[in-house]
Coordinates of C-alpha atoms and ligand atoms in Angstrom, one line a residue:
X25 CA 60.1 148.9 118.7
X26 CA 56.4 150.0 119.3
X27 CA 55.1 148.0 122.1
X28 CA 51.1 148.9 122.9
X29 CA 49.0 148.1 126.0
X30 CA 45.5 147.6 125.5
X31 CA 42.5 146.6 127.6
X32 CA 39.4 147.3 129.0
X33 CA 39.4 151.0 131.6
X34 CA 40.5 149.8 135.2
X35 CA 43.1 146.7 133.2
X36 CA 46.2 148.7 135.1
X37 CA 47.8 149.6 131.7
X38 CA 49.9 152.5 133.4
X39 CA 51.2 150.5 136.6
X40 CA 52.2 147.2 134.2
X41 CA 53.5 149.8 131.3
X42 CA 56.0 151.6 135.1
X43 CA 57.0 148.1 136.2
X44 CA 57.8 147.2 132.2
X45 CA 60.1 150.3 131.8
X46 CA 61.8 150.0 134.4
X47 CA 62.4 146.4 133.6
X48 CA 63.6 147.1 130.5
X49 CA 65.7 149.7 131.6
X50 CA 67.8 148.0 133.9
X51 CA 67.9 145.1 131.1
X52 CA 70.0 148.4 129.3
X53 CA 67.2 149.6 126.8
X54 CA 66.1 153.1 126.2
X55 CA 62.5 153.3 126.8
X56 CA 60.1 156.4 126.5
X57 CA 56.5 156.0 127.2
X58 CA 53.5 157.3 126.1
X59 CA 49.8 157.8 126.4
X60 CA 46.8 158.1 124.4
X61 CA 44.3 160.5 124.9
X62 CA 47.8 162.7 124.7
X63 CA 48.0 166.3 127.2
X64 CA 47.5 168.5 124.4
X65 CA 45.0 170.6 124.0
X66 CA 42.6 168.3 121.4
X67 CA 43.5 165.6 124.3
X68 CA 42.2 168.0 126.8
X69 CA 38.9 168.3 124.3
X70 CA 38.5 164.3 124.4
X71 CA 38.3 164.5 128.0
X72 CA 35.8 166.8 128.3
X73 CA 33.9 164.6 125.8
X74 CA 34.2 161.8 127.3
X75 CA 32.5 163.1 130.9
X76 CA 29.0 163.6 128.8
X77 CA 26.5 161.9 129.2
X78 CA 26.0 160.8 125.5
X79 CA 29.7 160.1 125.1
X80 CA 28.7 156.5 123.3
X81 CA 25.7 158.1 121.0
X82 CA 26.1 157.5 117.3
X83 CA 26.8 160.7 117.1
X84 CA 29.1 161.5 119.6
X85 CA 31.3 158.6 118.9
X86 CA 32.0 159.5 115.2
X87 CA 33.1 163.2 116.4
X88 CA 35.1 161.5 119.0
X89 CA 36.3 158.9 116.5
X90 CA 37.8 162.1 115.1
X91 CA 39.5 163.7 118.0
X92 CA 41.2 160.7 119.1
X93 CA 42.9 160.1 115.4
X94 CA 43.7 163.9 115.4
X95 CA 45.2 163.2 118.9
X96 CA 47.3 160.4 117.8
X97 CA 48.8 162.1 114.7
X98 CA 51.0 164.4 117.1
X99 CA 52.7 161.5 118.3
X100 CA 53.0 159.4 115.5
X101 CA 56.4 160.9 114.0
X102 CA 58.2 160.3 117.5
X103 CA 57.5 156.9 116.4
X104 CA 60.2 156.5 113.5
X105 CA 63.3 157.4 115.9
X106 CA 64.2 153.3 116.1
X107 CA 67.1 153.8 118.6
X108 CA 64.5 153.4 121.4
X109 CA 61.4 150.9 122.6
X110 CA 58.0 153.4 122.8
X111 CA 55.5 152.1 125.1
X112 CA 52.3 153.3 125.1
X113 CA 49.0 153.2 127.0
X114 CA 46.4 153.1 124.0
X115 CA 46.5 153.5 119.9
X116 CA 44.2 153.5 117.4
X117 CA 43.2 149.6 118.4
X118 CA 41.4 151.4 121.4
X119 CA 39.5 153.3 118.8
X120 CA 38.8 149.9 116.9
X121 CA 37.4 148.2 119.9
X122 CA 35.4 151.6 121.9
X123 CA 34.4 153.7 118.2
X124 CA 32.0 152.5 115.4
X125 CA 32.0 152.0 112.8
X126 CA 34.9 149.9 112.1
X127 CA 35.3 151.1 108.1
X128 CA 35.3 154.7 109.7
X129 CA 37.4 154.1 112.5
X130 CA 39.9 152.2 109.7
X131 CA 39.8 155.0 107.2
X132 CA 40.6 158.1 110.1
X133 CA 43.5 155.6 111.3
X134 CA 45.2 154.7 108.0
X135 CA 48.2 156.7 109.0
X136 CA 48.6 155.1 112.2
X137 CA 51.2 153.1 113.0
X138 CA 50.9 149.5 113.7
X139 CA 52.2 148.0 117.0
X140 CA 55.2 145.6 116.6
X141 CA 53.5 144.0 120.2
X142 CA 50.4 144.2 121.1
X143 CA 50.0 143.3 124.9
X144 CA 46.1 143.2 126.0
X145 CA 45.5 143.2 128.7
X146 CA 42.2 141.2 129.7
X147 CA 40.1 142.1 132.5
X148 CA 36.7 140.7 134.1
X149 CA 34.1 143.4 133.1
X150 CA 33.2 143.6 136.7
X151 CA 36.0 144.0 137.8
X152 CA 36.5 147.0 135.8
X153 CA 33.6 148.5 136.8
X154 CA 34.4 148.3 140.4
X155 CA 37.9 149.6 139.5
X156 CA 37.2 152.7 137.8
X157 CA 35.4 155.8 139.0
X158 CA 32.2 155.4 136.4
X159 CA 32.7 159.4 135.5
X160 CA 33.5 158.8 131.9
X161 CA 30.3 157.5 130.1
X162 CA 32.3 154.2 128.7
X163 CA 32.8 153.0 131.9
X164 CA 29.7 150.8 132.2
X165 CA 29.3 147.1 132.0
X166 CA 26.9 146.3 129.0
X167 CA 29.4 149.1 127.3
X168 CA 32.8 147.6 128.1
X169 CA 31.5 143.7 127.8
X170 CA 31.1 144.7 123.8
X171 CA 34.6 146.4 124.1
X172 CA 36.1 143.6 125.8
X173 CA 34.9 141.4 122.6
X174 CA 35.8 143.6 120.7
X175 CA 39.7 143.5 121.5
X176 CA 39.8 139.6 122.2
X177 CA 38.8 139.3 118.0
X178 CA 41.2 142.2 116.6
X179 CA 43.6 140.4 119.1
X180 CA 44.1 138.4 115.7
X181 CA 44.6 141.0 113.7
X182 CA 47.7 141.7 115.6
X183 CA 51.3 140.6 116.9
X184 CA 49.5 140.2 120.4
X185 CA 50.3 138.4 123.9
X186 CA 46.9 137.9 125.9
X187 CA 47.8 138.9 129.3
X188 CA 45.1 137.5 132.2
X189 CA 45.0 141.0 134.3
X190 CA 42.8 139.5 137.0
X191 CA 45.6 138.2 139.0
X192 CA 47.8 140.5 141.2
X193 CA 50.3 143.5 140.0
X194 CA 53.3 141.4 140.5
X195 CA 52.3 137.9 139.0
X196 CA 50.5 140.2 135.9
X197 CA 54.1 142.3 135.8
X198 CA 56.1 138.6 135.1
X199 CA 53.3 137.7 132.8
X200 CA 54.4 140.0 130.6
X201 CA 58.1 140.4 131.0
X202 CA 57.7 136.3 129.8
X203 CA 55.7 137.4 127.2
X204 CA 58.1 140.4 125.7
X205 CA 61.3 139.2 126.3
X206 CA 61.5 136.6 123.6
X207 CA 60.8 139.7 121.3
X208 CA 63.6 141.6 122.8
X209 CA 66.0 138.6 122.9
X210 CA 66.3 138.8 126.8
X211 CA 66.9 135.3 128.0
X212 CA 64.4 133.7 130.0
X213 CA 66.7 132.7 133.0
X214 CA 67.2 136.7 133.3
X215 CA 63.8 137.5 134.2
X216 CA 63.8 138.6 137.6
Ligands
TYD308 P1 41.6 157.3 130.4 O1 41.3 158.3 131.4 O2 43.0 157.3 129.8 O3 41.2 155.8 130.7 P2 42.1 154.6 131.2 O4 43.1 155.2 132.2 O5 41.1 153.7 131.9 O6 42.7 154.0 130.0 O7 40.6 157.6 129.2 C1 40.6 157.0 128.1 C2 39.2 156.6 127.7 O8 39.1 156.9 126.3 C3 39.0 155.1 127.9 O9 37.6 155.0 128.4 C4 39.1 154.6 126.5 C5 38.7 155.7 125.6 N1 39.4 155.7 124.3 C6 38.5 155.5 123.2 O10 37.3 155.3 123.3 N2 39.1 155.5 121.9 C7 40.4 155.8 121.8 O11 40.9 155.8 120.6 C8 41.3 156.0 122.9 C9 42.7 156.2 122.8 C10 40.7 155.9 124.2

């Protein structure tokens, strides 16, 4: 099973995606996590990218619209070993919702896989902002308000379970064990 985490910068993706594996580990699955942009070296390229200035330009975004489905492609054959639940922080959704144009984004993604479970996790735009560090040029309001619509429409394009991530880490964390354990047929009474 491919379960993804999506949301706005700041959402706490990789703290919900820890307290999820670890859930699910204890509940006797095999779990491996991963995140998008990856630690390779075009990974390492995205980052730079995305600390300049005209990171959201037209231009810039197509180019980046590039890296990030070059990125994603070295960890898409992991994918097909079924004898464990990948979680990851981002996928191609995240270049759906922060890259234009869509047709572009749709065409450089085609050989992405799909999530089985989308989880977004949806954020107050100011509370992003005051949550994140505002070094990487995305990580403005007017920016991540259209990126926040964004997700909440492909949100229908997916298997997805809208998470409210303005509440606290642990009420947020039993959110979404609710939300996945039907998937997983973990009984409700067992979540702890
Ligand atoms: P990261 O430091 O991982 O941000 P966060 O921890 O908040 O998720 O940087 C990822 C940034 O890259 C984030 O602003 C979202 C953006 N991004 C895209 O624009 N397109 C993509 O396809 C992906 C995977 C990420």
């Amino acid at each position: 099973m491919y379960i993804v985490f999506e949301g706005i910068d700041g959402a706490g993706k990789s703290t919900q995606i820890q307290l999820l594996k670890e859930w699910l580990e204890a509940n006797g699955f095999r779990v491996e996590t991963l995140v998008e942009p990856t630690d390779s070296e075009v990974g390492k390229l995205i980052r730079k990218f995305l600390q300049h200035p005209d990171a959201n330009s037209e231009q810039f975004q197509k180019t980046l619209g590039l890296l990030f489905a070059a990125d994603r492609m070295l960890i898409m054959d992991k994918l097909s070993d079924d004898s464990k639940i990948f979680i990851s922080d981002r996928s191609f959704i995240s270049s759906l919702a922060y890259q234009e144009p869509a047709e572009w984004i749709e065409v450089l993604n085609k050989y992405a896989k799909k999530p089985d479970l989308l989880l977004l996790l949806d954020l107050d735009v100011k509370k992003s902002v005051a949550r994140t560090s505002g070094e990487d040029t995305f990580e403005n309001e007017a920016f991540l308000t259209g990126v926040k619509e964004n997700y909440l429409k492909l949100s229908k394009d997916f298997t997805c379970e809208i998470i409210n991530a303005n509440n606290g880490v642990n009420k947020v964390s039993s959110d979404i064990k609710k939300a996945v354990a039907p998937y997983l047929g973990i009984c409700p009474d067992c979540i702890l």
